[in-house]
XYZ file of C-alpha atoms in Angstrom:
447
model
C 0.000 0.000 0.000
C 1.360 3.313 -0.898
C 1.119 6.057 1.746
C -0.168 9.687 0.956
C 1.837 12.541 2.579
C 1.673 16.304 2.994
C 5.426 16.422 1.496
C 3.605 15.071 -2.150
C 1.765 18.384 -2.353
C 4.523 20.598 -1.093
C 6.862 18.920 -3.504
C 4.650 19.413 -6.786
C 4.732 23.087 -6.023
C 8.228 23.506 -5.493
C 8.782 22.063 -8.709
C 6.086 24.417 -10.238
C 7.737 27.661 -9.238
C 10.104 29.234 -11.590
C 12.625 30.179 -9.476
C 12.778 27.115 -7.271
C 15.992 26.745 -5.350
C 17.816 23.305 -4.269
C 15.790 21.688 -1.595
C 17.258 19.901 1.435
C 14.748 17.865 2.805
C 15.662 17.143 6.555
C 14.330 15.344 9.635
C 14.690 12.184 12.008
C 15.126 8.738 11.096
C 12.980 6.603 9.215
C 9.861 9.392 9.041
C 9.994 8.752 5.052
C 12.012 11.018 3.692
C 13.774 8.802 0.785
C 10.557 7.181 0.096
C 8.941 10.829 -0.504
C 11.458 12.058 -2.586
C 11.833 9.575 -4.447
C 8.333 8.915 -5.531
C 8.196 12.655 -7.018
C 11.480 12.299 -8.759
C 10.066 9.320 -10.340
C 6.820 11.367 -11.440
C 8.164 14.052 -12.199
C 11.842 13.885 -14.473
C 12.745 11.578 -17.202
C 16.034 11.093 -15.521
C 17.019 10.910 -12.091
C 20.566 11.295 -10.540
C 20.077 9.094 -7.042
C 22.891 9.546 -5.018
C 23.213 8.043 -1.294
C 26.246 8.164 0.470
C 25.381 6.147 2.891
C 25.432 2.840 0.724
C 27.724 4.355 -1.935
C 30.643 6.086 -0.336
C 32.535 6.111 -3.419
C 30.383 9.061 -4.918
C 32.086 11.073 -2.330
C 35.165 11.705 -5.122
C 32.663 13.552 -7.156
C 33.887 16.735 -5.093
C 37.358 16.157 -5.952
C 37.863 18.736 -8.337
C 35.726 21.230 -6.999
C 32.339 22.236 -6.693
C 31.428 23.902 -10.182
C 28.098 21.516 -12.196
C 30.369 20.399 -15.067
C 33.131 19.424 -12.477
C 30.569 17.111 -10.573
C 28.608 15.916 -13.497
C 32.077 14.789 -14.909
C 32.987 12.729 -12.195
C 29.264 11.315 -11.867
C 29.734 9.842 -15.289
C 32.955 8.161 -14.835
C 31.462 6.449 -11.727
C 28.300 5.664 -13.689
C 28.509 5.726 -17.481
C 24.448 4.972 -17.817
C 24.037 8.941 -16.137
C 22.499 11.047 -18.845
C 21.936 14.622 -17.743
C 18.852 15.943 -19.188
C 18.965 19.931 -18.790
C 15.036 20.875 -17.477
C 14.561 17.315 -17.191
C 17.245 15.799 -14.263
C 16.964 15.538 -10.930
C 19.647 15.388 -8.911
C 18.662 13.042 -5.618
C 21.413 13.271 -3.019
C 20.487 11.097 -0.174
C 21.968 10.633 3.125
C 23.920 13.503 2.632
C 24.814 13.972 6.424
C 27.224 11.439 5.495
C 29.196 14.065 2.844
C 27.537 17.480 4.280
C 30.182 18.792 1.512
C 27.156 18.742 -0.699
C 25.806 21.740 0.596
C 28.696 23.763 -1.142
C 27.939 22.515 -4.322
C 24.215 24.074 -3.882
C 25.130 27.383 -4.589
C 26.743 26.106 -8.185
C 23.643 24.075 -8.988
C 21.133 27.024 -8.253
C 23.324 29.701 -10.723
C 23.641 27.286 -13.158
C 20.257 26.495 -13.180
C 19.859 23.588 -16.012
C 19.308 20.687 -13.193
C 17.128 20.663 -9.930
C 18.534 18.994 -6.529
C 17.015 17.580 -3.409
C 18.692 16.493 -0.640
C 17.847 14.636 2.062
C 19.256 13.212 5.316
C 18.851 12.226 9.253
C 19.208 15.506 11.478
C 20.997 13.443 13.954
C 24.243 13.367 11.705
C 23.772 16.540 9.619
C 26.405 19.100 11.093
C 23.696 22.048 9.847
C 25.935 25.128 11.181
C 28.267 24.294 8.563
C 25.518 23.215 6.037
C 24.136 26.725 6.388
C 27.576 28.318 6.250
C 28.098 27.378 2.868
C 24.596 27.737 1.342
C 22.772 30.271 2.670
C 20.344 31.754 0.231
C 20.184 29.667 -2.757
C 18.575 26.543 -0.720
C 15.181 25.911 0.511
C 14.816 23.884 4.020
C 11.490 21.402 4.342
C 11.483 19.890 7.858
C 9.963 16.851 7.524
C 7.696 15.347 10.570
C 6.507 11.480 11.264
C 3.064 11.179 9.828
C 0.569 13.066 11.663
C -2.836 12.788 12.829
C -4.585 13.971 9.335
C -2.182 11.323 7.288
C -3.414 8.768 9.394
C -6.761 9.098 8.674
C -5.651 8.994 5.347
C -3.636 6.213 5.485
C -6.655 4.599 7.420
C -9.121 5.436 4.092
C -10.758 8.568 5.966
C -11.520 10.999 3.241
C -10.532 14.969 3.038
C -14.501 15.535 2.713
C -14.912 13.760 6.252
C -12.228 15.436 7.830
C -13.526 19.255 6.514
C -16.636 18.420 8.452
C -15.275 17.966 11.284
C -13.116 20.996 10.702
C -16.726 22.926 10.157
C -18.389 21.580 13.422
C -15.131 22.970 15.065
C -15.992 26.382 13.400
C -19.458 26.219 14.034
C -18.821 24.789 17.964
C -21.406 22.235 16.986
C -21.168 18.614 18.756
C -19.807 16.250 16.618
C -22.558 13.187 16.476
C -21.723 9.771 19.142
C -20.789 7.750 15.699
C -17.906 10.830 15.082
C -16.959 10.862 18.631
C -16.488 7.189 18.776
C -14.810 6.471 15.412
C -12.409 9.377 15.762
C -11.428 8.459 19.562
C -10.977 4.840 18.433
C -9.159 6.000 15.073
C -6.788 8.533 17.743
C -6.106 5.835 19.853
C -4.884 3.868 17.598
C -2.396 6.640 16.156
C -1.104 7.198 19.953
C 0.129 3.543 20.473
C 1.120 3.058 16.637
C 2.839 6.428 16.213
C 3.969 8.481 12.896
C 6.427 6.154 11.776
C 5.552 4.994 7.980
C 7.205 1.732 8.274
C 5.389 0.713 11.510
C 1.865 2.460 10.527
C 1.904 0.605 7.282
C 2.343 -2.846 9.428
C -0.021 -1.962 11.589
C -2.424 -1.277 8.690
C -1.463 -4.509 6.518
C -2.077 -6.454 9.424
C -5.052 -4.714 11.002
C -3.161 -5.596 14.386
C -0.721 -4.453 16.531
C 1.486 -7.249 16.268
C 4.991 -6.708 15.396
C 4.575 -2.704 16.449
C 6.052 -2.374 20.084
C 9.376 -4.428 18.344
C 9.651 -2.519 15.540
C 9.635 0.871 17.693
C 12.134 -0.697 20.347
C 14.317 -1.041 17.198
C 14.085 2.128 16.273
C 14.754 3.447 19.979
C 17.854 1.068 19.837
C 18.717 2.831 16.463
C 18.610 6.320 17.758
C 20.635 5.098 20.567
C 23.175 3.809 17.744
C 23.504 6.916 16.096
C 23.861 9.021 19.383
C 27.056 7.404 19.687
C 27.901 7.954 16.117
C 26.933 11.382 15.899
C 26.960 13.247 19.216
C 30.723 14.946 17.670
C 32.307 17.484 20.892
C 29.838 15.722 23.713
C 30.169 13.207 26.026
C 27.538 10.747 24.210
C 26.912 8.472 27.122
C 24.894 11.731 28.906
C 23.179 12.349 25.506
C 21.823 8.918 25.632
C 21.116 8.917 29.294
C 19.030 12.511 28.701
C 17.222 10.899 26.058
C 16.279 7.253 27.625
C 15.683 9.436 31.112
C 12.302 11.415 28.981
C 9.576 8.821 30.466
C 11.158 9.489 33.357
C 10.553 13.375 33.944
C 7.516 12.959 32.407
C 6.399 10.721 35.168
C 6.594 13.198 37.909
C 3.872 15.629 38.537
C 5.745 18.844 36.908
C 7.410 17.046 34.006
C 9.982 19.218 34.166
C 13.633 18.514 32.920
C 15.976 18.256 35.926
C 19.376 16.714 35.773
C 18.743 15.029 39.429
C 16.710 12.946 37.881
C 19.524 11.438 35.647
C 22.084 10.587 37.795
C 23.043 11.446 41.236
C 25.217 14.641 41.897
C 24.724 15.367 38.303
C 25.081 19.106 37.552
C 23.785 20.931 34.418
C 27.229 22.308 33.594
C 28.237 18.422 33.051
C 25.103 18.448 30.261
C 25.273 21.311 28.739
C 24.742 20.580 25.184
C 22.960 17.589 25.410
C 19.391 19.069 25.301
C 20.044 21.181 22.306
C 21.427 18.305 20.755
C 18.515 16.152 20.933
C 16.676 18.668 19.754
C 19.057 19.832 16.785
C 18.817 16.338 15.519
C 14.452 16.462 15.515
C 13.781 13.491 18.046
C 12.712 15.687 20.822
C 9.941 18.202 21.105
C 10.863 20.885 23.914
C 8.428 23.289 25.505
C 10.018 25.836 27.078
C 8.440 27.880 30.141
C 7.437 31.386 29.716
C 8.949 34.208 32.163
C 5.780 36.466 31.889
C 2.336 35.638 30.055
C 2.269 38.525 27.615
C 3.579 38.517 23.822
C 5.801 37.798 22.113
C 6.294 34.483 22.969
C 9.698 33.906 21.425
C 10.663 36.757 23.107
C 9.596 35.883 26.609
C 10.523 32.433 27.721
C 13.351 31.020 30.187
C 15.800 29.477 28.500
C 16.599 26.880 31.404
C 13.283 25.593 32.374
C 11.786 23.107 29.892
C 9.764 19.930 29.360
C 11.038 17.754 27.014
C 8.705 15.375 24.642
C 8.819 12.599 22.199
C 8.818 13.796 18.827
C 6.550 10.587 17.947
C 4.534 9.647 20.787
C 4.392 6.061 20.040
C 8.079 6.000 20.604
C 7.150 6.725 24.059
C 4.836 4.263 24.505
C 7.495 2.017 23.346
C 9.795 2.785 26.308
C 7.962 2.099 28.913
C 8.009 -0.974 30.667
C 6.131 -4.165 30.068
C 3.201 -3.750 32.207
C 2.511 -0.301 31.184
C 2.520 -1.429 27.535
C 0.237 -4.011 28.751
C -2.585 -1.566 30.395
C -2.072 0.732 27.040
C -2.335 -1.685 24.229
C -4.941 -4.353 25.959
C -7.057 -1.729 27.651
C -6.150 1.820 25.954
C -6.103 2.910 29.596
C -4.123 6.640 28.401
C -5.003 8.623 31.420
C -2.595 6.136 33.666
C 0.982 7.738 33.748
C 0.292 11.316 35.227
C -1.273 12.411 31.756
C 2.061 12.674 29.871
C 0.983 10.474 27.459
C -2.008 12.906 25.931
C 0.463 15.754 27.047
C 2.978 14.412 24.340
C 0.532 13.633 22.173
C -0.957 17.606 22.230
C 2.431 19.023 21.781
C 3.578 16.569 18.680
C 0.578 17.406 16.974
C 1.066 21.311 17.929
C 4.631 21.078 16.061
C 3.509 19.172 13.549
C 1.422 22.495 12.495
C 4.341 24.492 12.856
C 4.001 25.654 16.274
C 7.109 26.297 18.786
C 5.738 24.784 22.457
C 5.370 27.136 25.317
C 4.300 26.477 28.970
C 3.527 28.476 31.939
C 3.823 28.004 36.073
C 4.252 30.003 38.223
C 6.610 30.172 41.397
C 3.966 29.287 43.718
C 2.522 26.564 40.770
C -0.844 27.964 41.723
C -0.982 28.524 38.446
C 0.108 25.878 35.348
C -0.530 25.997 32.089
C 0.766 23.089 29.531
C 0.800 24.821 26.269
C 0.592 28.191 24.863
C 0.006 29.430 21.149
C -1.142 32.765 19.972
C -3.246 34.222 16.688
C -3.037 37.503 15.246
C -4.148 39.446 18.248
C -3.804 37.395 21.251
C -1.863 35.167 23.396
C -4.113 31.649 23.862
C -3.363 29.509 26.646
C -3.884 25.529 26.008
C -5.268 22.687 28.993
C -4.630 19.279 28.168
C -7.063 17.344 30.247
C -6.294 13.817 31.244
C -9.541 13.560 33.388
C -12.342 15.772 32.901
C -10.957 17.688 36.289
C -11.042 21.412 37.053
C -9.625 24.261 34.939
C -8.668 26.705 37.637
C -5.431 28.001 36.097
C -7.338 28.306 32.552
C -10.150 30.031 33.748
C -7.211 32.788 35.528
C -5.756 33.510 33.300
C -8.708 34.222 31.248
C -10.128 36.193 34.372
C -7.176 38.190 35.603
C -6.938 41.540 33.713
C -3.273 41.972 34.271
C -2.857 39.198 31.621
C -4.360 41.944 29.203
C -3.089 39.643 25.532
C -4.897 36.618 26.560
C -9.146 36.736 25.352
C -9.788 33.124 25.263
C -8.733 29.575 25.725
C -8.483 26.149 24.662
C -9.360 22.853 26.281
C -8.480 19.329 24.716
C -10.120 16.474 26.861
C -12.145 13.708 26.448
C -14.992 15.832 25.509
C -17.383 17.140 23.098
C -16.804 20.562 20.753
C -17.994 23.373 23.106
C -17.776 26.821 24.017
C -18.603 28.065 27.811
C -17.930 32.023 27.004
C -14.073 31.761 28.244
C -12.815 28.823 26.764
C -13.668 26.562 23.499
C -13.596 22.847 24.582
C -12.263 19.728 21.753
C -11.565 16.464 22.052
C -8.170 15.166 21.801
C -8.011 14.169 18.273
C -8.820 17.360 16.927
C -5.694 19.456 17.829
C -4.335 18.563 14.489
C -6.638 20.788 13.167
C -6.172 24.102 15.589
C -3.699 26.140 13.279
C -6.624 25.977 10.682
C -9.110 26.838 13.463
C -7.663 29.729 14.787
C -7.276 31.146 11.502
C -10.554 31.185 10.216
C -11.627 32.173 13.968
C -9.843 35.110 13.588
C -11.339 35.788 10.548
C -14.422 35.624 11.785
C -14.548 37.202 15.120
């Protein structure tokens, strides 16, 4: 079964501008990237130039006399008579290029030259992007490439775009979806939490109709990412990279699901990790959400740079690390509100990057008042409660309530609930955060 994917669209119109520049398509292991791009290049050009250094180390001579198109194309041919570079017609497909981030300075030749288009793509963990950017900046175009997200599971799952505008409409309208909706999306949701983004494992899961074979293909992957910590983590000690990254279920399992370096090891001290965070981050298989200083715009403006939650980027990853009983209660009895709420907390802030969205949190010194997520529209800041039990929203409804946070008019609730609106605060179920970017827009429109 071929999977659809937001990339094919974003791809087609690249192609279709006149001016396009050389793409690098970037982003964590095994999210698709390879398949993606090659798909389109084998639409789209009668001849393409595939490339990966990964498997074919030798192409890395094709930089040996410099960077200049007829230099490279030279050197491609004695390596591979059967080339044939079609001017408007050639793609060049250089894959795995972390492994020979030289590529990047060839970019800038390609782009003047302009007879042949070039994607690249690679894993973030071994891309060394500083230098990448160094030697390209402005004639390159970045896509950062995600695991598959809510919508592309429903499409993967046979759910049509027609079905999921109207539930985008009752959002609009804050009509309640119908019990059928509520209970085919929920079931549909649950499913993506425990399966994840990955389009290796959701195809399995989908071939099979089962979850069989999903928790080990995800350990494999964790083991994987472990792999190329130690590979990759160049200038820091890897063994604390690793432990920061196998440590996540951890802080998420206390009450604040805060980072803290206590929690690692004992006597640790952040100087000793500095680094490793960023890292993680750098190389796309961690989501962080930092904490804001005061709750007024802008938000990128007004966070503290030191107190953060980090998240899965793929939350059936983290499903995947926890222990055998856990997966046990989550897979047998989709009992998600177990484990302090982290797991629909990681859930909400994947799909709020996955729309483009940089993660913000609030508390405050007291923690009389906590807030998981924050995102704005044109006009206003807009604070976000994940509910893992339909509980109280005393901190949402503050916030709302207290003039002296004068840029926040409304809120957002995501809980096991129906589409709603109470005068203060718009209420969703879970499974439609995927669809808040396109919400707020048209809300703002509106209002």
């Amino acid at each position: 079964m071929e999977i659809k994917r937001k990339i094919d669209g974003f791809l087609t119109d690249w192609k279709a501008r006149d001016d396009h520049k050389p793409l690098i398509v970037k982003g964590a292991r095994q999210i698709g990237k390879t398949f993606s791009v090659g798909k389109f290049a084998k639409n789209n050009y009668a001849n393409v130039i595939e490339v990966n250094f990964a498997l074919q180390p030798q192409y890395a001579s094709i930089f040996d006399d410099g960077y200049e198109v007829d230099s490279i194309l030279k050197n491609l041919s004695f390596l591979n008579p059967s080339f044939r570079f079609v001017p408007d017609d050639t793609l060049f497909f250089f894959d795995e290029f972390q492994q020979q981030p030289a590529v990047a300075t060839c970019l800038k030749s390609f782009y003047i030259d302009g007879r042949y288009d070039v994607i690249c793509s690679g894993s973030l963990m071994g891309i060394s992007y500083n230098e990448i950017e160094s030697n390209s900046v402005g004639y390159k175009e970045d896509f950062d490439m995600k695991s598959m997200d809510f919508e592309e599971f429903l499409w993967a799952k046979g759910f049509l775009e027609e079905q999921i505008d109207g539930l985008f409409e009752k959002m609009l309208r804050v009509e309640q979806l119908s019990k059928t909706e509520m209970e085919v999306m929920s079931a549909a949701f649950k499913d993506y939490i425990v399966v994840g983004g990955m389009p290796a494992i959701v195809k399995k899961y989908l071939e099979n109709n089962t979850f069989a074979n999903v928790l080990k293909m995800q350990r494999q992957l964790l083991r994987d990412y472990d792999e190329d910590i130690t590979k990759y983590a160049v200038g820091l000690d890897k063994a604390k990279v690793r432990a920061v990254y196998n440590h996540i279920p951890v802080f998420l399992g206390q009450p604040n699901k805060k980072f803290q370096i206590s929690k690692i090891a004992n006597g640790a001290r952040n100087r000793e990790y500095v680094g490793t965070v960023d890292w993680l981050d750098d190389a796309g298989v961690v989501n962080i959400c930092y904490c804001m200083g005061e709750l007024s715009l802008p938000l990128k403006g007004n966070y503290i740079y030191n107190n953060f939650k980090v998240y899965y980027h793929d939350t059936g990853l983290l499903i995947a690390s926890l222990d055998e009983e856990a997966q046990r209660d989550l897979r047998e009895n989709k009992n998600f509100n177990t484990y302090k709420g982290a797991i629909y907390e990681n859930i909400v802030a994947e799909m709020l990057v996955k729309q483009g969205y940089s993660l913000f949190f609030y508390r405050n010194e007291k923690s009389t008042v906590e807030i998981d997520f924050f995102v704005r529209d044109t006009d206003s800041l807009i604070p976000i409660e994940v509910k893992a039990q339909d509980g109280a929203t005393a901190s949402l409804n503050k916030v709302i309530d207290d003039e002296k946070y004068s840029d926040i008019m409304y809120g957002i609730k995501f809980a096991n609930k129906n589409i709603g609106f109470n005068g203060k605060f718009y209420t969703f179920p879970y499974f439609l955060a995927f669809l808040l970017k396109r919400f707020l827009k048209c809300h703002n429109t509106i209002s």
